[in-house]
mmCIF file of C-alpha atoms in Angstrom:
data_model
loop_
_atom_site.group_PDB
_atom_site.id
_atom_site.type_symbol
_atom_site.label_atom_id
_atom_site.label_comp_id
_atom_site.label_asym_id
_atom_site.label_seq_id
_atom_site.Cartn_x
_atom_site.Cartn_y
_atom_site.Cartn_z
ATOM 1 C CA UNK A 1 6.734 54.152 83.786
ATOM 2 C CA UNK A 2 6.594 50.556 84.227
ATOM 3 C CA UNK A 3 5.972 49.618 80.738
ATOM 4 C CA UNK A 4 8.809 51.812 79.376
ATOM 5 C CA UNK A 5 11.344 50.182 81.698
ATOM 6 C CA UNK A 6 10.098 46.881 80.467
ATOM 7 C CA UNK A 7 10.336 47.940 76.821
ATOM 8 C CA UNK A 8 13.877 49.211 77.272
ATOM 9 C CA UNK A 9 14.703 45.553 78.723
ATOM 10 C CA UNK A 10 13.249 44.041 75.743
ATOM 11 C CA UNK A 11 16.069 42.879 73.338
ATOM 12 C CA UNK A 12 13.918 43.202 70.323
ATOM 13 C CA UNK A 13 13.376 47.038 71.155
ATOM 14 C CA UNK A 14 17.215 47.784 71.743
ATOM 15 C CA UNK A 15 18.049 45.736 68.402
ATOM 16 C CA UNK A 16 15.504 47.466 66.402
ATOM 17 C CA UNK A 17 16.621 51.067 67.668
ATOM 18 C CA UNK A 18 20.245 50.149 66.858
ATOM 19 C CA UNK A 19 19.330 48.919 63.331
ATOM 20 C CA UNK A 20 17.344 52.220 62.388
ATOM 21 C CA UNK A 21 20.654 54.277 63.730
ATOM 22 C CA UNK A 22 22.826 51.914 61.523
ATOM 23 C CA UNK A 23 20.753 52.181 58.568
ATOM 24 C CA UNK A 24 20.730 56.271 59.006
ATOM 25 C CA UNK A 25 24.424 56.302 59.282
ATOM 26 C CA UNK A 26 24.886 54.423 56.267
ATOM 27 C CA UNK A 27 22.172 56.445 54.348
ATOM 28 C CA UNK A 28 24.081 59.978 55.275
ATOM 29 C CA UNK A 29 27.528 58.480 54.782
ATOM 30 C CA UNK A 30 26.550 57.139 51.258
ATOM 31 C CA UNK A 31 24.815 60.489 50.288
ATOM 32 C CA UNK A 32 28.026 62.296 51.541
ATOM 33 C CA UNK A 33 30.100 59.997 49.719
ATOM 34 C CA UNK A 34 28.097 60.211 46.542
ATOM 35 C CA UNK A 35 27.735 63.969 46.564
ATOM 36 C CA UNK A 36 31.770 64.361 46.738
ATOM 37 C CA UNK A 37 32.201 61.920 44.203
ATOM 38 C CA UNK A 38 29.817 64.006 41.931
ATOM 39 C CA UNK A 39 31.425 67.134 42.344
ATOM 40 C CA UNK A 40 34.602 65.746 41.500
ATOM 41 C CA UNK A 41 33.822 64.322 38.379
ATOM 42 C CA UNK A 42 32.234 67.551 37.033
ATOM 43 C CA UNK A 43 34.184 68.816 34.050
ATOM 44 C CA UNK A 44 34.085 72.731 34.219
ATOM 45 C CA UNK A 45 35.052 74.451 30.971
ATOM 46 C CA UNK A 46 37.938 76.518 30.942
ATOM 47 C CA UNK A 47 37.333 80.173 30.816
ATOM 48 C CA UNK A 48 38.340 81.881 27.513
ATOM 49 C CA UNK A 49 41.614 83.928 27.852
ATOM 50 C CA UNK A 50 41.322 87.576 26.222
ATOM 51 C CA UNK A 51 43.168 87.682 23.082
ATOM 52 C CA UNK A 52 43.990 90.863 21.229
ATOM 53 C CA UNK A 53 44.618 91.348 17.408
ATOM 54 C CA UNK A 54 48.095 92.144 16.970
ATOM 55 C CA UNK A 55 49.512 94.043 13.928
ATOM 56 C CA UNK A 56 50.833 91.055 12.336
ATOM 57 C CA UNK A 57 47.449 89.222 12.712
ATOM 58 C CA UNK A 58 45.855 92.118 10.985
ATOM 59 C CA UNK A 59 48.387 92.141 8.218
ATOM 60 C CA UNK A 60 47.873 88.544 7.580
ATOM 61 C CA UNK A 61 44.310 88.861 6.904
ATOM 62 C CA UNK A 62 43.396 88.760 3.279
ATOM 63 C CA UNK A 63 40.511 90.941 1.797
ATOM 64 C CA UNK A 64 38.530 87.929 1.053
ATOM 65 C CA UNK A 65 38.519 87.094 4.650
ATOM 66 C CA UNK A 66 37.671 90.926 5.875
ATOM 67 C CA UNK A 67 34.947 90.798 3.294
ATOM 68 C CA UNK A 68 33.333 87.652 5.070
ATOM 69 C CA UNK A 69 33.780 89.232 8.213
ATOM 70 C CA UNK A 70 31.933 92.124 7.133
ATOM 71 C CA UNK A 71 28.890 90.156 6.727
ATOM 72 C CA UNK A 72 29.131 88.223 10.050
ATOM 73 C CA UNK A 73 26.081 88.330 12.582
ATOM 74 C CA UNK A 74 28.457 89.423 15.444
ATOM 75 C CA UNK A 75 28.338 93.264 15.475
ATOM 76 C CA UNK A 76 31.661 93.240 17.294
ATOM 77 C CA UNK A 77 33.495 91.172 14.689
ATOM 78 C CA UNK A 78 31.811 93.419 11.868
ATOM 79 C CA UNK A 79 33.192 96.662 13.611
ATOM 80 C CA UNK A 80 36.358 95.101 14.030
ATOM 81 C CA UNK A 81 36.599 94.085 10.412
ATOM 82 C CA UNK A 82 35.503 97.584 9.370
ATOM 83 C CA UNK A 83 38.139 99.247 11.391
ATOM 84 C CA UNK A 84 40.985 97.351 9.939
ATOM 85 C CA UNK A 85 39.700 97.923 6.491
ATOM 86 C CA UNK A 86 39.793 101.711 7.399
ATOM 87 C CA UNK A 87 43.184 101.580 8.957
ATOM 88 C CA UNK A 88 44.525 99.917 5.757
ATOM 89 C CA UNK A 89 42.903 102.428 3.424
ATOM 90 C CA UNK A 90 44.151 105.297 5.651
ATOM 91 C CA UNK A 91 47.917 104.091 5.609
ATOM 92 C CA UNK A 92 47.836 103.596 1.660
ATOM 93 C CA UNK A 93 48.810 106.631 -0.461
ATOM 94 C CA UNK A 94 47.858 104.876 -3.611
ATOM 95 C CA UNK A 95 44.161 104.237 -2.296
ATOM 96 C CA UNK A 96 44.072 107.874 -0.898
ATOM 97 C CA UNK A 97 45.033 109.367 -4.287
ATOM 98 C CA UNK A 98 42.354 107.031 -5.931
ATOM 99 C CA UNK A 99 39.799 108.537 -3.619
ATOM 100 C CA UNK A 100 40.716 112.112 -4.491
ATOM 101 C CA UNK A 101 40.654 111.577 -8.204
ATOM 102 C CA UNK A 102 37.259 109.991 -7.521
ATOM 103 C CA UNK A 103 35.893 113.027 -6.151
ATOM 104 C CA UNK A 104 36.785 115.097 -9.248
ATOM 105 C CA UNK A 105 34.860 112.507 -11.405
ATOM 106 C CA UNK A 106 32.077 114.021 -13.830
ATOM 107 C CA UNK A 107 29.794 111.273 -12.571
ATOM 108 C CA UNK A 108 27.597 112.675 -9.745
ATOM 109 C CA UNK A 109 27.241 109.012 -8.179
ATOM 110 C CA UNK A 110 30.920 108.558 -8.523
ATOM 111 C CA UNK A 111 31.833 111.533 -6.661
ATOM 112 C CA UNK A 112 29.349 111.054 -3.957
ATOM 113 C CA UNK A 113 30.882 107.543 -3.378
ATOM 114 C CA UNK A 114 34.320 108.437 -3.197
ATOM 115 C CA UNK A 115 33.365 111.430 -0.777
ATOM 116 C CA UNK A 116 31.724 108.998 1.481
ATOM 117 C CA UNK A 117 34.625 106.515 1.510
ATOM 118 C CA UNK A 118 36.928 109.526 2.069
ATOM 119 C CA UNK A 119 34.673 110.540 4.974
ATOM 120 C CA UNK A 120 34.921 107.147 6.617
ATOM 121 C CA UNK A 121 38.694 106.873 6.543
ATOM 122 C CA UNK A 122 39.000 110.556 7.567
ATOM 123 C CA UNK A 123 40.501 110.800 11.052
ATOM 124 C CA UNK A 124 42.855 113.086 13.119
ATOM 125 C CA UNK A 125 45.555 110.499 11.836
ATOM 126 C CA UNK A 126 44.727 110.822 8.231
ATOM 127 C CA UNK A 127 43.980 114.654 8.139
ATOM 128 C CA UNK A 128 47.945 115.480 7.720
ATOM 129 C CA UNK A 129 47.710 113.389 4.712
ATOM 130 C CA UNK A 130 45.116 115.658 3.180
ATOM 131 C CA UNK A 131 47.030 118.801 3.833
ATOM 132 C CA UNK A 132 48.671 118.935 0.422
ATOM 133 C CA UNK A 133 47.780 120.952 -2.679
ATOM 134 C CA UNK A 134 46.588 118.154 -4.553
ATOM 135 C CA UNK A 135 43.931 117.437 -1.833
ATOM 136 C CA UNK A 136 42.658 121.089 -1.739
ATOM 137 C CA UNK A 137 42.675 121.180 -5.558
ATOM 138 C CA UNK A 138 40.566 118.090 -5.826
ATOM 139 C CA UNK A 139 38.201 119.142 -2.902
ATOM 140 C CA UNK A 140 37.776 122.492 -4.928
ATOM 141 C CA UNK A 141 37.235 120.862 -8.180
ATOM 142 C CA UNK A 142 34.539 118.669 -6.494
ATOM 143 C CA UNK A 143 32.768 121.832 -5.397
ATOM 144 C CA UNK A 144 33.236 123.353 -8.894
ATOM 145 C CA UNK A 145 31.388 120.360 -10.266
ATOM 146 C CA UNK A 146 28.651 120.646 -7.689
ATOM 147 C CA UNK A 147 27.526 124.190 -8.770
ATOM 148 C CA UNK A 148 23.708 124.676 -9.023
ATOM 149 C CA UNK A 149 23.203 126.472 -12.319
ATOM 150 C CA UNK A 150 19.770 127.257 -10.890
ATOM 151 C CA UNK A 151 20.605 128.680 -7.619
ATOM 152 C CA UNK A 152 18.839 131.676 -6.469
ATOM 153 C CA UNK A 153 20.340 135.282 -5.753
ATOM 154 C CA UNK A 154 21.829 135.196 -2.346
ATOM 155 C CA UNK A 155 20.412 138.628 -1.228
ATOM 156 C CA UNK A 156 18.003 137.283 1.445
ATOM 157 C CA UNK A 157 19.655 138.157 4.622
ATOM 158 C CA UNK A 158 17.030 136.107 6.793
ATOM 159 C CA UNK A 159 17.382 132.942 5.205
ATOM 160 C CA UNK A 160 20.104 130.607 5.040
ATOM 161 C CA UNK A 161 20.695 128.665 1.898
ATOM 162 C CA UNK A 162 23.182 126.072 3.561
ATOM 163 C CA UNK A 163 20.762 123.411 4.709
ATOM 164 C CA UNK A 164 19.467 123.179 1.230
ATOM 165 C CA UNK A 165 22.891 122.617 -0.321
ATOM 166 C CA UNK A 166 23.901 119.327 -2.151
ATOM 167 C CA UNK A 167 25.300 116.424 0.114
ATOM 168 C CA UNK A 168 28.718 116.623 -2.145
ATOM 169 C CA UNK A 169 28.930 120.279 -1.191
ATOM 170 C CA UNK A 170 28.497 119.754 2.593
ATOM 171 C CA UNK A 171 30.994 116.943 2.825
ATOM 172 C CA UNK A 172 33.609 119.015 1.084
ATOM 173 C CA UNK A 173 32.820 121.755 3.679
ATOM 174 C CA UNK A 174 33.513 119.441 6.165
ATOM 175 C CA UNK A 175 36.978 118.623 5.136
ATOM 176 C CA UNK A 176 37.708 122.007 4.316
ATOM 177 C CA UNK A 177 36.626 123.448 7.702
ATOM 178 C CA UNK A 178 38.988 120.817 9.454
ATOM 179 C CA UNK A 179 41.875 121.500 7.394
ATOM 180 C CA UNK A 180 41.723 125.260 7.739
ATOM 181 C CA UNK A 181 41.241 125.215 11.423
ATOM 182 C CA UNK A 182 44.398 122.945 11.748
ATOM 183 C CA UNK A 183 46.720 124.630 8.987
ATOM 184 C CA UNK A 184 45.228 127.821 7.964
ATOM 185 C CA UNK A 185 43.779 129.188 4.693
ATOM 186 C CA UNK A 186 46.787 129.750 2.458
ATOM 187 C CA UNK A 187 46.640 126.510 0.523
ATOM 188 C CA UNK A 188 42.814 127.005 0.057
ATOM 189 C CA UNK A 189 43.407 130.305 -1.496
ATOM 190 C CA UNK A 190 46.266 128.931 -3.809
ATOM 191 C CA UNK A 191 43.874 126.193 -4.815
ATOM 192 C CA UNK A 192 41.858 129.025 -6.144
ATOM 193 C CA UNK A 193 38.874 128.568 -3.966
ATOM 194 C CA UNK A 194 37.617 132.145 -4.494
ATOM 195 C CA UNK A 195 37.948 132.155 -8.168
ATOM 196 C CA UNK A 196 36.631 128.478 -8.871
ATOM 197 C CA UNK A 197 33.754 128.390 -6.423
ATOM 198 C CA UNK A 198 33.007 131.324 -4.216
ATOM 199 C CA UNK A 199 32.883 133.770 -6.674
ATOM 200 C CA UNK A 200 30.673 131.725 -9.165
ATOM 201 C CA UNK A 201 27.878 131.661 -6.450
ATOM 202 C CA UNK A 202 24.941 133.889 -7.413
ATOM 203 C CA UNK A 203 25.632 136.985 -5.720
ATOM 204 C CA UNK A 204 23.959 138.910 -8.287
ATOM 205 C CA UNK A 205 24.170 140.531 -11.689
ATOM 206 C CA UNK A 206 25.798 143.840 -11.327
ATOM 207 C CA UNK A 207 29.241 144.555 -9.395
ATOM 208 C CA UNK A 208 27.211 146.649 -6.703
ATOM 209 C CA UNK A 209 25.076 143.789 -6.263
ATOM 210 C CA UNK A 210 27.625 141.250 -5.840
ATOM 211 C CA UNK A 211 29.599 143.365 -3.159
ATOM 212 C CA UNK A 212 26.608 144.275 -1.320
ATOM 213 C CA UNK A 213 25.203 140.553 -1.178
ATOM 214 C CA UNK A 214 28.619 139.155 -0.355
ATOM 215 C CA UNK A 215 28.829 141.765 2.503
ATOM 216 C CA UNK A 216 25.666 141.034 3.998
ATOM 217 C CA UNK A 217 26.183 137.318 3.715
ATOM 218 C CA UNK A 218 29.385 137.457 5.565
ATOM 219 C CA UNK A 219 27.423 139.796 8.014
ATOM 220 C CA UNK A 220 24.109 137.949 8.833
ATOM 221 C CA UNK A 221 24.976 134.215 7.953
ATOM 222 C CA UNK A 222 26.667 131.479 10.484
ATOM 223 C CA UNK A 223 27.570 128.569 8.339
ATOM 224 C CA UNK A 224 30.535 127.154 7.001
ATOM 225 C CA UNK A 225 30.639 128.910 3.897
ATOM 226 C CA UNK A 226 30.847 132.105 5.640
ATOM 227 C CA UNK A 227 33.473 130.587 7.959
ATOM 228 C CA UNK A 228 35.434 129.676 5.204
ATOM 229 C CA UNK A 229 35.101 132.866 3.515
ATOM 230 C CA UNK A 230 35.736 134.819 6.772
ATOM 231 C CA UNK A 231 39.245 132.694 6.928
ATOM 232 C CA UNK A 232 39.894 133.762 3.537
ATOM 233 C CA UNK A 233 39.273 137.367 4.048
ATOM 234 C CA UNK A 234 41.658 137.549 7.250
ATOM 235 C CA UNK A 235 44.545 137.248 4.867
ATOM 236 C CA UNK A 236 46.090 139.672 2.622
ATOM 237 C CA UNK A 237 46.231 137.117 -0.358
ATOM 238 C CA UNK A 238 42.652 136.248 0.302
ATOM 239 C CA UNK A 239 41.420 139.928 0.402
ATOM 240 C CA UNK A 240 43.389 140.538 -3.173
ATOM 241 C CA UNK A 241 41.606 137.341 -4.637
ATOM 242 C CA UNK A 242 38.060 138.706 -3.362
ATOM 243 C CA UNK A 243 38.958 142.009 -5.012
ATOM 244 C CA UNK A 244 39.914 140.396 -8.212
ATOM 245 C CA UNK A 245 36.805 138.488 -8.555
ATOM 246 C CA UNK A 246 34.440 141.531 -7.625
ATOM 247 C CA UNK A 247 33.249 140.373 -4.429
ATOM 248 C CA UNK A 248 34.925 143.140 -2.460
ATOM 249 C CA UNK A 249 36.051 146.412 -3.298
ATOM 250 C CA UNK A 250 39.816 147.816 -2.629
ATOM 251 C CA UNK A 251 38.298 150.307 -0.200
ATOM 252 C CA UNK A 252 36.548 147.755 1.735
ATOM 253 C CA UNK A 253 39.650 145.469 1.771
ATOM 254 C CA UNK A 254 41.679 148.249 3.265
ATOM 255 C CA UNK A 255 39.151 149.068 5.853
ATOM 256 C CA UNK A 256 39.045 145.412 6.688
ATOM 257 C CA UNK A 257 42.529 145.154 7.331
ATOM 258 C CA UNK A 258 42.614 148.477 9.291
ATOM 259 C CA UNK A 259 39.969 146.973 11.524
ATOM 260 C CA UNK A 260 41.822 143.869 12.020
ATOM 261 C CA UNK A 261 45.147 145.931 12.937
ATOM 262 C CA UNK A 262 43.209 147.951 15.532
ATOM 263 C CA UNK A 263 41.578 144.819 16.737
ATOM 264 C CA UNK A 264 44.884 143.219 17.341
ATOM 265 C CA UNK A 265 46.449 146.319 18.923
ATOM 266 C CA UNK A 266 43.269 146.501 21.301
ATOM 267 C CA UNK A 267 43.736 142.826 22.285
ATOM 268 C CA UNK A 268 47.463 143.470 22.747
ATOM 269 C CA UNK A 269 46.609 146.406 25.096
ATOM 270 C CA UNK A 270 44.146 144.518 26.966
ATOM 271 C CA UNK A 271 46.551 141.790 27.464
ATOM 272 C CA UNK A 272 49.223 144.283 28.578
ATOM 273 C CA UNK A 273 46.595 145.805 31.163
ATOM 274 C CA UNK A 274 45.741 142.015 32.308
ATOM 275 C CA UNK A 275 49.275 141.375 33.120
ATOM 276 C CA UNK A 276 49.740 144.603 35.001
ATOM 277 C CA UNK A 277 46.671 144.059 37.104
ATOM 278 C CA UNK A 278 47.733 140.363 37.689
ATOM 279 C CA UNK A 279 51.178 141.411 38.863
ATOM 280 C CA UNK A 280 49.598 143.746 41.136
ATOM 281 C CA UNK A 281 47.307 141.484 42.753
ATOM 282 C CA UNK A 282 50.405 138.889 42.982
ATOM 283 C CA UNK A 283 51.957 141.810 44.986
ATOM 284 C CA UNK A 284 54.866 142.028 42.496
ATOM 285 C CA UNK A 285 54.442 145.863 41.859
ATOM 286 C CA UNK A 286 53.601 148.409 44.630
ATOM 287 C CA UNK A 287 50.146 149.828 43.953
ATOM 288 C CA UNK A 288 50.085 153.537 43.730
ATOM 289 C CA UNK A 289 48.017 155.336 46.403
ATOM 290 C CA UNK A 290 45.724 158.326 45.705
ATOM 291 C CA UNK A 291 46.842 161.369 47.741
ATOM 292 C CA UNK A 292 43.422 162.684 48.115
ATOM 293 C CA UNK A 293 39.798 162.175 47.332
ATOM 294 C CA UNK A 294 39.622 164.927 44.629
ATOM 295 C CA UNK A 295 42.748 163.153 42.875
ATOM 296 C CA UNK A 296 40.820 159.763 42.976
ATOM 297 C CA UNK A 297 37.704 161.311 41.555
ATOM 298 C CA UNK A 298 39.654 162.780 38.773
ATOM 299 C CA UNK A 299 41.329 159.513 37.949
ATOM 300 C CA UNK A 300 37.910 157.585 37.651
ATOM 301 C CA UNK A 301 36.570 160.494 35.543
ATOM 302 C CA UNK A 302 39.440 159.920 33.264
ATOM 303 C CA UNK A 303 38.884 156.366 32.933
ATOM 304 C CA UNK A 304 35.382 156.707 31.897
ATOM 305 C CA UNK A 305 34.263 156.303 28.144
ATOM 306 C CA UNK A 306 31.496 155.595 25.882
ATOM 307 C CA UNK A 307 31.378 152.787 23.031
ATOM 308 C CA UNK A 308 29.480 153.814 20.145
ATOM 309 C CA UNK A 309 28.901 150.332 18.053
ATOM 310 C CA UNK A 310 25.604 148.455 17.064
ATOM 311 C CA UNK A 311 27.188 145.157 17.141
ATOM 312 C CA UNK A 312 27.244 144.871 13.307
ATOM 313 C CA UNK A 313 31.121 145.149 13.183
ATOM 314 C CA UNK A 314 34.076 144.346 15.492
ATOM 315 C CA UNK A 315 34.699 147.202 18.065
ATOM 316 C CA UNK A 316 37.529 149.749 16.791
ATOM 317 C CA UNK A 317 39.296 152.563 18.374
ATOM 318 C CA UNK A 318 36.944 154.965 16.427
ATOM 319 C CA UNK A 319 34.002 153.597 18.392
ATOM 320 C CA UNK A 320 35.438 154.456 21.740
ATOM 321 C CA UNK A 321 34.841 158.047 22.765
ATOM 322 C CA UNK A 322 36.830 159.195 26.134
ATOM 323 C CA UNK A 323 35.630 162.037 28.202
ATOM 324 C CA UNK A 324 37.392 165.184 28.502
ATOM 325 C CA UNK A 325 39.760 165.503 31.409
ATOM 326 C CA UNK A 326 38.678 169.144 32.035
#
């Protein structure tokens, strides 16, 4: 302890300690000041603001500029340029008429090119513009030009020919299916779809073969051709066209119309029964109470019925056999 006390009394030791403390304070002070100065002098770039392309900006872009943007390396820019071009094409009736004229060209490559362009711009907003007689006529004409002269007879019930059809026919079916689903088949019938294309398929050589093969095609196939033909067949005008072209006999057309009427009546009866049961369950109508067990048994017996249908046709009234009340 003696030497420590003597060292503390030594002025050199004291001044040395004070010197180290001063140097440390100066070092940490300078380090803090330089750090603050560095942080203040750093220039941070401003974050880019999100900008949206307005309609005025789109309209100001020239076709040459859009063509350059389509070749841009950025996928987002390419997609935006493609959308602008498609929107312009969809809102231009002259261009739409040009495409419809192009799908009726005699040149196969020209038809496919115009069909692809029409498929690109076709959207729910453009679909009403295609709901015209001119559009239906052009699409049916394209189908007529795509007829295969070497098509096999459509008499194989277990083989579907649709996947092997030409791409031009498939694209036409896509357009027609959307139009018929939204607007019905009347304009398609007026465009002579049955006379100009459906009846020209290879259904056979004799009248009996044509009727039988067409009937089996409608019965066993499940493709877009069958769906369009079924939509046509559900209208009186369509059945008349099928009878005129020999794909359906008048007797078959009358039977089909009768089955449709029976099915509609059956659906209406089912709907009325559902509404009655719903009102009973909701407490709107007092439910009749059986007076005895024998009366309840007779009620259940009268409700029993047998349905004789193999599933190849819609259920009609003739297929339902009720039990005798005795």
